[in-house]
Short mmCIF file of C-alpha atoms in Angstrom, two decimals:
data_model
loop_
_atom_site.label_atom_id
_atom_site.label_comp_id
_atom_site.label_asym_id
_atom_site.label_seq_id
_atom_site.Cartn_x
_atom_site.Cartn_y
_atom_site.Cartn_z
CA VAL P 1 22.25 0.40 23.00
CA ASP P 2 21.75 2.59 19.94
CA ARG P 3 19.69 5.46 21.35
CA VAL P 4 18.49 6.60 17.95
CA ALA P 5 17.22 3.11 17.11
CA ALA P 6 15.58 2.76 20.53
CA GLY P 7 13.93 6.14 20.14
CA LEU P 8 12.52 5.19 16.74
CA TRP P 9 11.07 1.97 18.13
CA ILE P 10 9.48 3.81 21.05
CA LEU P 11 8.05 6.50 18.77
CA GLY P 12 6.59 3.88 16.42
CA ALA P 13 5.04 1.97 19.31
CA LEU P 14 3.46 5.12 20.79
CA VAL P 15 2.00 6.13 17.43
CA TYR P 16 0.63 2.64 16.83
CA VAL P 17 -1.05 2.43 20.21
CA SER P 18 -2.49 5.95 19.95
CA ALA P 19 -3.79 5.32 16.42
CA ARG P 20 -5.49 2.06 17.43
CA ALA P 21 -6.98 3.77 20.47
CA SER P 22 -8.33 6.64 18.35
CA LEU P 23 -10.01 4.17 15.99
CA PHE P 24 -11.54 2.08 18.77
CA THR P 25 -15.25 1.81 18.07
CA ASP P 26 -18.33 0.20 19.56
CA GLY P 27 -19.81 -0.50 16.14
CA PHE P 28 -18.96 -1.52 12.59
CA ASP P 29 -17.31 1.32 10.70
CA ASN P 30 -18.09 -0.60 7.54
CA PRO P 31 -20.88 -3.19 7.32
CA ASP P 32 -18.60 -5.55 5.38
CA ALA P 33 -17.06 -6.43 8.75
CA ALA P 34 -20.55 -7.33 9.96
CA GLY P 35 -20.61 -9.87 7.15
CA ILE P 36 -17.48 -11.45 8.64
CA ALA P 37 -19.18 -11.59 12.03
CA TYR P 38 -22.32 -13.16 10.53
CA ASN P 39 -20.36 -16.00 8.95
CA ALA P 40 -18.32 -16.48 12.13
CA ASP P 41 -21.57 -16.92 14.07
CA LEU P 42 -22.68 -19.51 11.50
CA LEU P 43 -19.55 -21.52 12.23
CA LEU P 44 -20.18 -21.37 15.96
CA ARG P 45 -23.74 -22.66 15.36
CA GLY P 46 -22.40 -25.61 13.37
CA ALA P 47 -23.34 -24.16 9.97
CA LEU P 48 -20.98 -23.46 7.08
CA PRO P 49 -20.29 -20.17 5.27
CA MET P 50 -20.81 -20.49 1.51
CA VAL P 51 -23.15 -23.41 2.18
CA ASP P 52 -25.55 -21.82 4.65
CA SER P 53 -24.78 -18.30 3.39
CA SER P 54 -24.62 -16.99 -0.15
CA GLU P 55 -21.10 -15.63 0.12
CA PHE P 56 -18.23 -15.06 -2.26
CA LYS P 57 -15.81 -13.33 0.11
CA ALA P 58 -12.68 -15.24 1.11
CA PRO P 59 -13.39 -17.35 4.22
CA GLY P 60 -10.21 -16.87 6.26
CA ALA P 61 -11.54 -14.00 8.35
CA PHE P 62 -14.70 -16.00 9.11
CA PHE P 63 -12.68 -18.67 10.88
CA LEU P 64 -10.49 -16.15 12.69
CA PHE P 65 -13.54 -14.24 13.96
CA SER P 66 -15.16 -17.47 15.08
CA ALA P 67 -12.04 -18.32 17.10
CA ILE P 68 -12.17 -14.88 18.73
CA PHE P 69 -15.90 -15.18 19.40
CA TRP P 70 -15.42 -18.63 20.91
CA PHE P 71 -13.42 -16.96 23.68
CA TRP P 72 -15.33 -13.68 23.85
CA ARG P 73 -18.12 -12.55 21.52
CA SER P 74 -17.34 -8.86 21.58
CA LEU P 75 -16.14 -6.15 19.23
CA VAL P 76 -13.64 -5.23 21.93
CA ALA P 77 -12.11 -8.69 21.58
CA VAL P 78 -12.00 -8.31 17.79
CA GLN P 79 -10.19 -4.99 18.00
CA LEU P 80 -7.68 -6.21 20.56
CA ALA P 81 -7.00 -9.27 18.43
CA PHE P 82 -6.66 -7.06 15.35
CA ALA P 83 -4.10 -4.81 17.05
CA ALA P 84 -2.01 -7.89 17.87
CA TRP P 85 -2.62 -9.48 14.45
CA MET P 86 -1.19 -6.49 12.58
CA LEU P 87 2.07 -6.89 14.48
CA LEU P 88 2.60 -10.16 12.60
CA GLY P 89 3.26 -8.01 9.54
CA LEU P 90 5.86 -6.05 11.52
CA ALA P 91 7.60 -9.34 12.31
CA ALA P 92 7.74 -10.15 8.59
CA VAL P 93 9.33 -6.87 7.47
CA ASP P 94 11.64 -6.97 10.49
CA LEU P 95 12.85 -10.42 9.43
CA ALA P 96 13.56 -9.07 5.96
CA ILE P 97 15.65 -6.19 7.29
CA ARG P 98 17.61 -8.43 9.65
CA ARG P 99 18.46 -10.63 6.65
CA TRP P 100 19.10 -7.81 4.17
CA ARG P 101 20.83 -5.33 6.46
CA PRO P 102 22.50 -7.33 9.27
CA GLY P 103 24.25 -5.19 11.85
CA HIS P 104 22.28 -2.03 11.02
CA PRO P 105 19.99 -1.39 14.01
CA ARG P 106 18.99 2.06 12.76
CA ALA P 107 17.81 0.73 9.40
CA ARG P 108 15.85 -1.94 11.25
CA ALA P 109 14.33 0.63 13.60
CA MET P 110 13.46 2.98 10.73
CA VAL P 111 11.58 0.22 8.92
CA GLY P 112 9.81 -0.87 12.10
CA ALA P 113 8.78 2.67 13.00
CA ALA P 114 7.57 3.29 9.44
CA TYR P 115 5.39 0.18 9.59
CA LEU P 116 3.93 1.08 12.97
CA LEU P 117 3.26 4.66 11.87
CA SER P 118 1.01 3.46 9.03
CA ALA P 119 -0.35 0.09 10.15
CA GLY P 120 -2.30 1.50 13.08
CA GLN P 121 -4.40 3.70 10.82
CA PHE P 122 -6.49 0.98 9.18
CA ASP P 123 -9.73 -0.62 10.29
CA TRP P 124 -10.46 -4.33 10.60
CA ASN P 125 -11.83 -5.24 7.22
CA TYR P 126 -10.86 -8.10 4.88
CA SER P 127 -7.81 -6.30 3.47
CA SER P 128 -6.35 -5.57 6.88
CA TRP P 129 -6.67 -9.16 8.10
CA MET P 130 -4.95 -10.31 4.92
CA SER P 131 -2.06 -7.81 5.11
CA PRO P 132 0.25 -9.54 7.67
CA LEU P 133 0.00 -12.85 5.81
CA TYR P 134 0.63 -10.99 2.56
CA ALA P 135 3.76 -9.51 4.14
CA TRP P 136 5.01 -12.94 5.19
CA GLY P 137 4.25 -14.38 1.76
CA GLY P 138 6.22 -11.71 -0.08
CA VAL P 139 9.17 -11.70 2.31
CA LEU P 140 9.50 -15.49 2.31
CA ILE P 141 9.20 -15.67 -1.48
CA ILE P 142 12.17 -13.30 -1.76
CA GLU P 143 14.11 -15.04 1.00
CA SER P 144 13.57 -18.47 -0.53
CA LEU P 145 15.28 -17.16 -3.67
CA ARG P 146 18.15 -15.51 -1.78
CA ALA P 147 18.93 -18.14 0.86
CA PRO P 148 17.04 -21.27 -0.16
CA THR P 149 15.86 -23.79 2.40
CA ALA P 150 12.95 -26.19 2.18
CA ARG P 151 11.40 -24.60 5.27
CA CYS P 152 11.57 -21.13 3.75
CA SER P 153 10.08 -22.05 0.37
CA VAL P 154 7.28 -24.13 1.92
CA GLY P 155 6.65 -21.32 4.41
CA ALA P 156 6.33 -18.86 1.54
CA GLY P 157 3.65 -21.05 -0.05
CA VAL P 158 1.80 -21.46 3.24
CA ALA P 159 1.79 -17.70 3.93
CA ALA P 160 0.72 -16.83 0.37
CA GLY P 161 -2.01 -19.49 0.43
CA LEU P 162 -3.37 -18.28 3.76
CA ALA P 163 -3.28 -14.67 2.54
CA PHE P 164 -5.39 -15.70 -0.47
CA LEU P 165 -7.86 -17.41 1.86
CA PHE P 166 -8.24 -14.10 3.70
CA LYS P 167 -8.66 -11.93 0.61
CA LYS P 168 -8.42 -12.81 -3.04
CA GLN P 169 -6.30 -9.76 -3.91
CA ALA P 170 -3.39 -11.67 -2.37
CA VAL P 171 -3.33 -13.64 -5.63
CA MET P 172 -0.90 -10.94 -6.81
CA LEU P 173 1.80 -12.79 -4.88
CA ALA P 174 1.70 -15.31 -7.75
CA PRO P 175 3.00 -12.91 -10.43
CA LEU P 176 5.48 -11.56 -7.88
CA ALA P 177 6.83 -15.08 -7.37
CA VAL P 178 7.07 -15.75 -11.11
CA ILE P 179 8.82 -12.49 -11.95
CA ALA P 180 11.12 -12.71 -8.92
CA TRP P 181 12.09 -16.28 -9.86
CA ILE P 182 12.88 -15.25 -13.45
CA LEU P 183 15.01 -12.31 -12.25
CA ALA P 184 16.74 -14.44 -9.63
CA ARG P 185 17.51 -17.04 -12.29
CA ARG P 186 19.09 -14.35 -14.42
CA TRP P 187 21.15 -13.10 -11.48
CA ARG P 188 22.17 -16.66 -10.53
CA TRP P 189 20.62 -16.56 -7.09
CA LEU P 190 20.86 -19.90 -5.36
CA GLY P 191 17.12 -20.32 -4.85
CA ALA P 192 16.07 -19.91 -8.49
CA THR P 193 15.48 -23.65 -8.93
CA GLY P 194 12.61 -26.01 -9.53
CA ARG P 195 12.91 -27.17 -5.93
CA THR P 196 11.90 -23.71 -4.71
CA ILE P 197 8.83 -23.68 -6.95
CA THR P 198 7.89 -27.12 -5.67
CA GLY P 199 8.16 -25.83 -2.12
CA TRP P 200 5.88 -22.89 -2.93
CA VAL P 201 3.23 -25.15 -4.46
CA LEU P 202 3.47 -27.64 -1.60
CA GLY P 203 3.11 -24.83 0.95
CA ALA P 204 0.05 -23.41 -0.80
CA GLY P 205 -1.49 -26.88 -0.75
CA LEU P 206 -0.78 -27.21 2.96
CA ALA P 207 -2.48 -23.84 3.58
CA ALA P 208 -5.62 -25.00 1.79
CA ALA P 209 -5.69 -28.51 3.28
CA PRO P 210 -7.34 -27.80 6.69
CA ILE P 211 -10.31 -25.90 5.28
CA ALA P 212 -10.67 -28.43 2.44
CA VAL P 213 -10.80 -31.28 4.96
CA PHE P 214 -13.22 -29.29 7.16
CA TYR P 215 -15.69 -28.85 4.29
CA GLY P 216 -14.97 -32.15 2.57
CA ALA P 217 -15.72 -34.16 5.71
CA ARG P 218 -19.22 -32.62 5.64
CA GLY P 219 -19.69 -33.30 1.94
CA HIS P 220 -19.48 -29.64 0.91
CA LEU P 221 -16.17 -29.34 -0.91
CA ALA P 222 -17.84 -28.08 -4.10
CA PRO P 223 -19.50 -25.04 -2.45
CA LEU P 224 -16.16 -24.23 -0.81
CA LEU P 225 -14.35 -24.26 -4.15
CA GLU P 226 -17.13 -22.20 -5.70
CA GLY P 227 -16.84 -19.69 -2.85
CA ILE P 228 -13.05 -19.45 -2.97
CA LEU P 229 -12.96 -19.37 -6.78
CA PRO P 230 -16.31 -17.74 -7.67
CA PHE P 231 -15.79 -17.37 -11.40
CA SER P 232 -19.40 -16.55 -12.23
CA LYS P 233 -19.64 -14.07 -9.36
CA ALA P 234 -16.29 -12.53 -10.32
CA VAL P 235 -17.47 -12.03 -13.90
CA ALA P 236 -20.68 -10.38 -12.69
CA TYR P 237 -18.71 -8.30 -10.19
CA ALA P 238 -16.31 -7.02 -12.85
CA THR P 239 -19.08 -6.55 -15.42
CA ASP P 240 -21.17 -4.48 -13.04
CA MET P 241 -18.15 -2.26 -12.45
CA THR P 242 -18.20 -0.95 -16.01
CA ASP P 243 -20.33 2.02 -14.92
CA GLY P 244 -17.88 2.99 -12.19
CA LEU P 245 -14.63 2.87 -14.12
CA SER P 246 -12.85 5.95 -15.38
CA ASP P 247 -12.84 6.21 -19.17
CA ASN P 248 -9.34 7.65 -19.02
CA LEU P 249 -6.78 5.20 -17.65
CA ALA P 250 -4.23 8.01 -17.25
CA VAL P 251 -6.67 9.85 -14.98
CA LEU P 252 -7.29 6.65 -13.00
CA ALA P 253 -3.54 6.06 -12.60
CA ALA P 254 -3.08 9.63 -11.37
CA GLN P 255 -5.93 9.23 -8.89
CA VAL P 256 -4.45 6.00 -7.55
CA MET P 257 -1.00 7.55 -7.14
CA ALA P 258 -2.50 10.56 -5.37
CA GLN P 259 -4.42 8.19 -3.07
CA LEU P 260 -1.22 6.31 -2.31
CA ALA P 261 0.71 9.49 -1.52
CA GLN P 262 -2.08 10.73 0.75
CA THR P 263 -2.30 7.41 2.57
CA PHE P 264 1.45 6.81 3.00
CA PRO P 265 3.23 10.19 2.71
CA LEU P 266 6.34 9.01 4.57
CA LEU P 267 6.65 5.70 2.76
CA CYS P 268 5.98 7.17 -0.68
CA ALA P 269 8.64 9.82 -0.13
CA ALA P 270 11.09 7.13 0.99
CA MET P 271 10.23 5.00 -2.04
CA CYS P 272 10.90 7.87 -4.44
CA VAL P 273 14.20 8.76 -2.80
CA THR P 274 15.31 5.12 -2.78
CA PHE P 275 14.74 4.54 -6.46
CA ILE P 276 16.05 7.96 -7.47
CA GLY P 277 19.15 7.21 -5.44
CA PHE P 278 19.80 3.87 -7.12
CA VAL P 279 19.40 5.36 -10.58
CA TRP P 280 20.81 8.84 -10.23
CA ARG P 281 22.63 9.57 -7.00
CA PRO P 282 24.14 6.47 -5.37
CA ALA P 283 25.25 8.34 -2.23
CA MET P 284 21.58 8.61 -1.22
CA VAL P 285 21.23 4.86 -0.75
CA GLU P 286 23.38 2.16 0.77
CA ASP P 287 24.35 -0.64 -1.55
CA PRO P 288 25.10 -3.82 0.37
CA PRO P 289 25.60 -7.00 -1.69
CA GLY P 290 22.45 -7.80 -3.63
CA ALA P 291 20.69 -4.55 -2.71
CA ARG P 292 19.97 -3.53 -6.29
CA GLY P 293 18.39 -6.87 -7.06
CA LEU P 294 16.36 -6.72 -3.88
CA SER P 295 15.17 -3.21 -4.64
CA ARG P 296 13.99 -4.28 -8.09
CA ILE P 297 12.00 -7.17 -6.69
CA VAL P 298 10.51 -4.87 -4.04
CA ALA P 299 9.53 -2.53 -6.89
CA VAL P 300 7.80 -5.43 -8.64
CA TRP P 301 5.99 -6.21 -5.37
CA ILE P 302 4.78 -2.60 -5.13
CA ILE P 303 3.49 -2.74 -8.71
CA CYS P 304 1.70 -6.05 -8.05
CA SER P 305 0.09 -4.52 -4.96
CA TRP P 306 -0.96 -1.51 -7.00
CA LEU P 307 -2.57 -3.76 -9.61
CA ALA P 308 -4.37 -5.71 -6.86
CA GLY P 309 -6.53 -2.65 -6.21
CA GLY P 310 -7.83 -2.98 -9.77
CA LEU P 311 -9.09 -6.54 -9.33
CA GLY P 312 -12.86 -6.58 -9.45
CA GLY P 313 -13.14 -3.60 -11.75
CA GLY P 314 -10.80 -0.96 -10.41
CA ARG P 315 -12.47 -0.03 -7.15
CA PHE P 316 -9.26 1.05 -5.36
CA TYR P 317 -11.09 1.58 -2.09
CA GLY P 318 -9.07 3.31 0.61
CA HIS P 319 -8.86 0.21 2.79
CA TYR P 320 -7.36 -1.75 -0.13
CA SER P 321 -4.22 0.38 0.12
CA ILE P 322 -2.98 -1.47 3.20
CA GLN P 323 -1.76 -4.08 0.70
CA TYR P 324 0.98 -1.62 -0.31
CA LEU P 325 2.28 -1.36 3.23
CA PRO P 326 4.80 -4.27 3.43
CA PRO P 327 6.74 -3.55 0.22
CA LEU P 328 6.63 0.21 0.79
CA CYS P 329 8.18 -0.26 4.23
CA LEU P 330 11.02 -2.28 2.76
CA CYS P 331 12.02 0.70 0.58
CA VAL P 332 13.09 2.49 3.75
CA ALA P 333 15.77 -0.15 4.35
CA PHE P 334 17.95 1.12 1.53
CA LEU P 335 18.10 4.82 2.51
CA ASN P 336 21.56 6.09 3.47
CA TRP P 337 20.71 8.57 6.19
CA GLU P 338 24.27 8.94 7.46
CA GLY P 339 25.68 9.36 3.95
CA CYS P 340 23.26 12.09 2.97
CA LEU P 341 22.99 13.99 6.23
CA GLY P 342 26.51 13.56 7.57
CA ARG P 343 29.68 15.45 6.67
CA LYS P 344 30.53 13.08 3.84
CA ASP P 345 27.16 13.60 2.29
CA GLY P 346 25.64 13.17 -1.10
CA GLY P 347 25.34 16.91 -1.64
CA HIS P 348 22.64 19.48 -1.13
CA ILE P 349 20.15 17.64 -3.34
CA GLY P 350 20.52 14.48 -1.27
CA ARG P 351 19.92 16.41 1.95
CA LEU P 352 16.93 18.15 0.38
CA LEU P 353 15.34 14.89 -0.72
CA LEU P 354 15.84 13.18 2.60
CA GLY P 355 14.53 16.32 4.29
CA ALA P 356 11.37 15.80 2.24
CA VAL P 357 11.08 12.28 3.66
CA LEU P 358 11.37 13.65 7.20
CA ALA P 359 8.78 16.33 6.43
CA ALA P 360 6.38 13.71 5.07
CA GLY P 361 6.86 11.68 8.24
CA ALA P 362 6.23 14.74 10.41
CA TYR P 363 3.05 15.52 8.44
CA GLN P 364 1.77 11.99 9.02
CA LEU P 365 2.56 12.22 12.72
CA VAL P 366 0.61 15.47 12.97
CA GLU P 367 -2.35 13.87 11.20
CA VAL P 368 -2.40 10.99 13.68
CA ALA P 369 -2.14 13.37 16.64
CA ALA P 370 -5.01 15.46 15.24
CA GLY P 371 -7.22 12.39 14.89
CA LYS P 372 -7.13 12.52 11.07
CA GLY P 373 -4.98 9.44 10.61
CA ASP P 374 -7.83 7.07 9.76
CA ARG P 375 -6.98 5.60 6.35
CA TYR P 376 -10.17 3.65 6.07
CA GLY P 377 -12.54 6.26 4.74
CA GLY P 378 -15.63 4.20 5.48
CA VAL P 379 -18.98 5.02 6.98
CA LYS P 380 -18.45 6.42 10.46
CA VAL P 381 -20.49 4.94 13.25
CA ARG P 382 -23.39 7.19 14.21
CA HIS P 383 -24.90 7.08 17.67
CA LEU P 384 -28.42 7.62 18.90
CA HIS P 385 -29.28 9.85 21.84
CA ASP P 386 -28.75 6.95 24.28
CA GLY P 387 -25.20 6.34 23.03
CA ARG P 388 -25.95 3.16 21.09
CA THR P 389 -25.63 2.73 17.35
CA ALA P 390 -28.83 2.17 15.39
CA PRO P 391 -28.01 -1.50 14.56
CA GLU P 392 -27.17 -2.13 18.23
CA ALA P 393 -30.49 -0.65 19.35
CA VAL P 394 -32.41 -2.65 16.74
CA GLY P 395 -30.53 -5.81 17.72
CA ALA P 396 -31.45 -5.39 21.38
CA PHE P 397 -35.07 -4.65 20.41
CA ILE P 398 -35.30 -7.84 18.34
CA ALA P 399 -33.39 -10.06 20.78
CA ALA P 400 -35.85 -9.18 23.54
CA ARG P 401 -38.81 -10.21 21.37
CA THR P 402 -37.57 -13.39 19.69
CA ARG P 403 -36.28 -16.84 20.55
CA VAL P 404 -32.81 -18.05 19.64
CA ASP P 405 -34.15 -20.17 16.77
CA ASP P 406 -36.21 -17.33 15.26
CA THR P 407 -34.91 -15.71 12.09
CA ILE P 408 -34.79 -12.16 10.82
CA MET P 409 -33.94 -10.51 7.53
CA VAL P 410 -32.41 -7.14 6.85
CA TRP P 411 -32.48 -5.06 3.69
CA GLY P 412 -29.80 -2.50 2.95
CA TRP P 413 -26.08 -2.16 3.55
CA THR P 414 -26.12 -0.33 6.88
CA ALA P 415 -28.52 -2.89 8.38
CA TRP P 416 -26.11 -5.84 8.14
CA PRO P 417 -24.75 -5.32 11.70
CA VAL P 418 -28.23 -6.02 13.09
CA TYR P 419 -27.56 -9.76 12.72
CA TYR P 420 -24.61 -9.49 15.09
CA TRP P 421 -26.36 -7.38 17.70
CA ALA P 422 -29.54 -9.46 17.65
CA ASP P 423 -27.56 -12.72 17.50
CA ARG P 424 -30.05 -14.06 14.97
CA ARG P 425 -29.54 -15.49 11.50
CA ALA P 426 -31.36 -15.06 8.20
CA PRO P 427 -34.05 -17.52 7.10
CA THR P 428 -32.16 -18.48 3.94
CA ARG P 429 -28.63 -18.37 2.58
CA VAL P 430 -29.29 -14.76 1.59
CA TYR P 431 -28.43 -12.57 4.55
CA LYS P 432 -27.60 -9.53 2.43
CA ALA P 433 -29.40 -8.35 -0.67
CA LEU P 434 -26.48 -6.51 -2.28
CA GLY P 435 -24.93 -8.68 -4.97
CA ASN P 436 -27.39 -11.51 -4.30
CA LEU P 437 -30.80 -10.00 -4.98
CA THR P 438 -29.38 -6.97 -6.80
CA ARG P 439 -26.50 -6.11 -9.06
CA PHE P 440 -23.22 -5.36 -7.36
CA ASN P 441 -22.49 -1.78 -6.39
CA THR P 442 -20.40 0.10 -8.93
CA ASN P 443 -18.92 2.89 -6.83
CA THR P 444 -15.13 3.20 -6.64
CA ALA P 445 -12.79 5.22 -4.45
CA PHE P 446 -13.12 8.03 -6.98
CA SER P 447 -16.73 7.78 -8.18
CA ARG P 448 -20.19 7.18 -6.79
CA GLY P 449 -21.07 4.68 -9.49
CA GLY P 450 -24.47 3.78 -10.86
CA PRO P 451 -27.63 2.11 -9.60
CA THR P 452 -27.93 -1.42 -8.20
CA PRO P 453 -31.24 -2.72 -9.54
CA PHE P 454 -33.10 -5.81 -8.38
CA VAL P 455 -32.14 -9.04 -10.16
CA PRO P 456 -34.71 -11.86 -10.02
CA GLY P 457 -33.49 -15.43 -9.94
CA PRO P 458 -33.13 -18.56 -7.77
CA LEU P 459 -32.01 -16.57 -4.72
CA SER P 460 -35.00 -14.22 -4.84
CA GLU P 461 -37.27 -17.26 -5.18
CA GLU P 462 -35.57 -18.77 -2.13
CA VAL P 463 -36.25 -15.62 -0.11
CA GLU P 464 -39.87 -15.46 -1.26
CA ALA P 465 -40.38 -19.11 -0.27
CA ALA P 466 -38.97 -18.43 3.21
CA PHE P 467 -41.44 -15.59 3.77
CA GLU P 468 -44.32 -17.82 2.67
CA GLY P 469 -43.11 -20.89 4.56
CA PRO P 470 -44.14 -22.29 7.94
CA ARG P 471 -41.56 -20.22 9.87
CA PRO P 472 -41.12 -16.85 8.17
CA PRO P 473 -38.75 -14.22 9.62
CA ALA P 474 -39.99 -12.70 12.84
CA PHE P 475 -38.65 -9.27 11.87
CA PHE P 476 -37.66 -7.41 8.72
CA VAL P 477 -35.26 -4.47 9.10
CA PHE P 478 -35.16 -1.90 6.30
CA SER P 479 -32.29 0.50 5.59
CA SER P 480 -32.43 3.24 2.97
CA SER P 481 -28.76 2.73 2.07
CA PHE P 482 -29.57 1.51 -1.45
CA THR P 483 -30.75 5.02 -2.29
CA SER P 484 -28.53 7.00 0.08
CA THR P 485 -25.24 5.19 -0.61
CA PHE P 486 -25.41 3.52 -4.02
CA ALA P 487 -26.96 6.20 -6.20
CA ASN P 488 -30.29 4.45 -6.80
CA ASP P 489 -33.25 6.54 -7.87
CA ARG P 490 -35.53 3.97 -6.27
CA ASP P 491 -34.92 1.16 -3.85
CA PRO P 492 -34.57 -2.25 -5.53
CA LEU P 493 -37.07 -3.62 -2.99
CA ASP P 494 -39.72 -1.72 -4.95
CA SER P 495 -39.00 -4.04 -7.88
CA PHE P 496 -39.09 -7.20 -5.76
CA ASP P 497 -42.88 -7.35 -6.12
CA ALA P 498 -43.39 -10.67 -4.35
CA LEU P 499 -41.49 -9.65 -1.23
CA ALA P 500 -42.97 -6.15 -1.16
CA ARG P 501 -46.45 -7.70 -1.30
CA LEU P 502 -45.71 -10.14 1.54
CA LEU P 503 -44.26 -7.37 3.70
CA GLN P 504 -47.31 -5.22 3.17
CA ARG P 505 -49.64 -8.12 3.95
CA ASP P 506 -47.93 -9.79 6.93
CA TYR P 507 -45.74 -7.19 8.64
CA ARG P 508 -46.30 -3.93 10.47
CA LEU P 509 -43.97 -1.09 11.43
CA VAL P 510 -43.12 -1.29 15.13
CA ALA P 511 -40.05 0.91 15.60
CA LYS P 512 -37.50 3.20 13.99
CA PHE P 513 -33.92 3.65 15.15
CA GLY P 514 -31.88 6.16 13.20
CA ASP P 515 -31.93 5.14 9.54
CA LEU P 516 -33.34 1.69 10.31
CA THR P 517 -37.03 0.80 10.14
CA VAL P 518 -38.21 -2.32 12.00
CA LEU P 519 -41.13 -4.38 10.72
CA GLN P 520 -42.58 -7.22 12.82
CA ARG P 521 -44.60 -10.13 11.50
CA MET P 522 -48.19 -9.99 12.70
CA PRO P 523 -49.58 -13.07 14.45
CA GLY P 524 -51.95 -15.33 12.57
#
């Protein structure tokens, strides 16, 4: 047994478990995850996301959550499942290293430990659920070009297709596949054939088939396609982002690179040393057959992942950066630790550079140990004096005063989790106002963005009709997050005159929990 390799695996496992434990929460760190839970509950009630909810997020996580909830409707279950789910990405990068560096247990252990060191620091949002499938898609695309088999090429298409169904940023596997195929064709790799492309396309079709059949059998294939490929929503989403974008692309690029270095100090240091070594000082990297070609394709994968953060108007949120994790980990595979640190080394500069990698790794370890390893950067869960979160308290309050078939509506970003805690649904397809009854938010990772004003239209008319109908919502929960989070001078509800009038006429304030105000419909 290689003790160094075993020690690296043990260290990585301990860091992963400790990071997941430190991020364990009894609430939703980001309300976007509450949107996943809402759509999962729709599925369990026999309804359909994107048909019975106005939703343009990718549906993969909805189905995964519903499977978890079918066994145990609990955030504990979600977080345990997420901890196991992220290890699927470890299996993907481990497969790549076993194929690329056979007989090198230390290289394999270094890559595994590097993955575990960083993967445990992300929360369970759309990007994180997509990441393991994204890892499998990229690895199998490369492997199907190196050692072509029908199973590998079809598997690459399946993994890439599923990743896209979990988050649309995984579409960047498509340009990776095209560029990798062109390079492999130039290098005369065995898999650079039309048969491989056919396998990719067939696999992507197989990934989409179950959900297409699920919706098609109910006569709702069109809403599914519109939800998966929401061209009109995407145009509005990108257009609204104009206010949040940096005018200077060089500044934006520098901000993104600084974000990447802060998020993955060890992996970024390893990436720099790897590519410097290939170009300038070969003794710093090991060069097994095909390594240079592999490193170039990995570099293309990193660039594609970097560009993915710009989809939707250049938001580059912190949780998007988990998409960099698989290709960044693979850079570690090429480092020549023995060559640079042993007696027959690559010189003082090589030792200095690899020392920088070790220092970056030590810094990241210290951050995790100090409880600062959270790479999400979202809204931290705040608790009331009784230990519950505000949405949890509101949910319990509403659940005790309503029947299962009663509906509620919430207004404001931080109120979305109330649906989960109350186990009640909205009266219409609109369960969240943001992006449906208002413009999309324009904040990025580096700017607060501009206002999100009210936008009248068919959806607002649908909501108004529900409040005037025979069974209006039993409760309305108001959050001030439109003004506190999205830089609005006034809440867009103030411009929704019809709803504001109905609330004033038919509802009364009955409770306040933290930042949430609860209005109950008056009898009669």
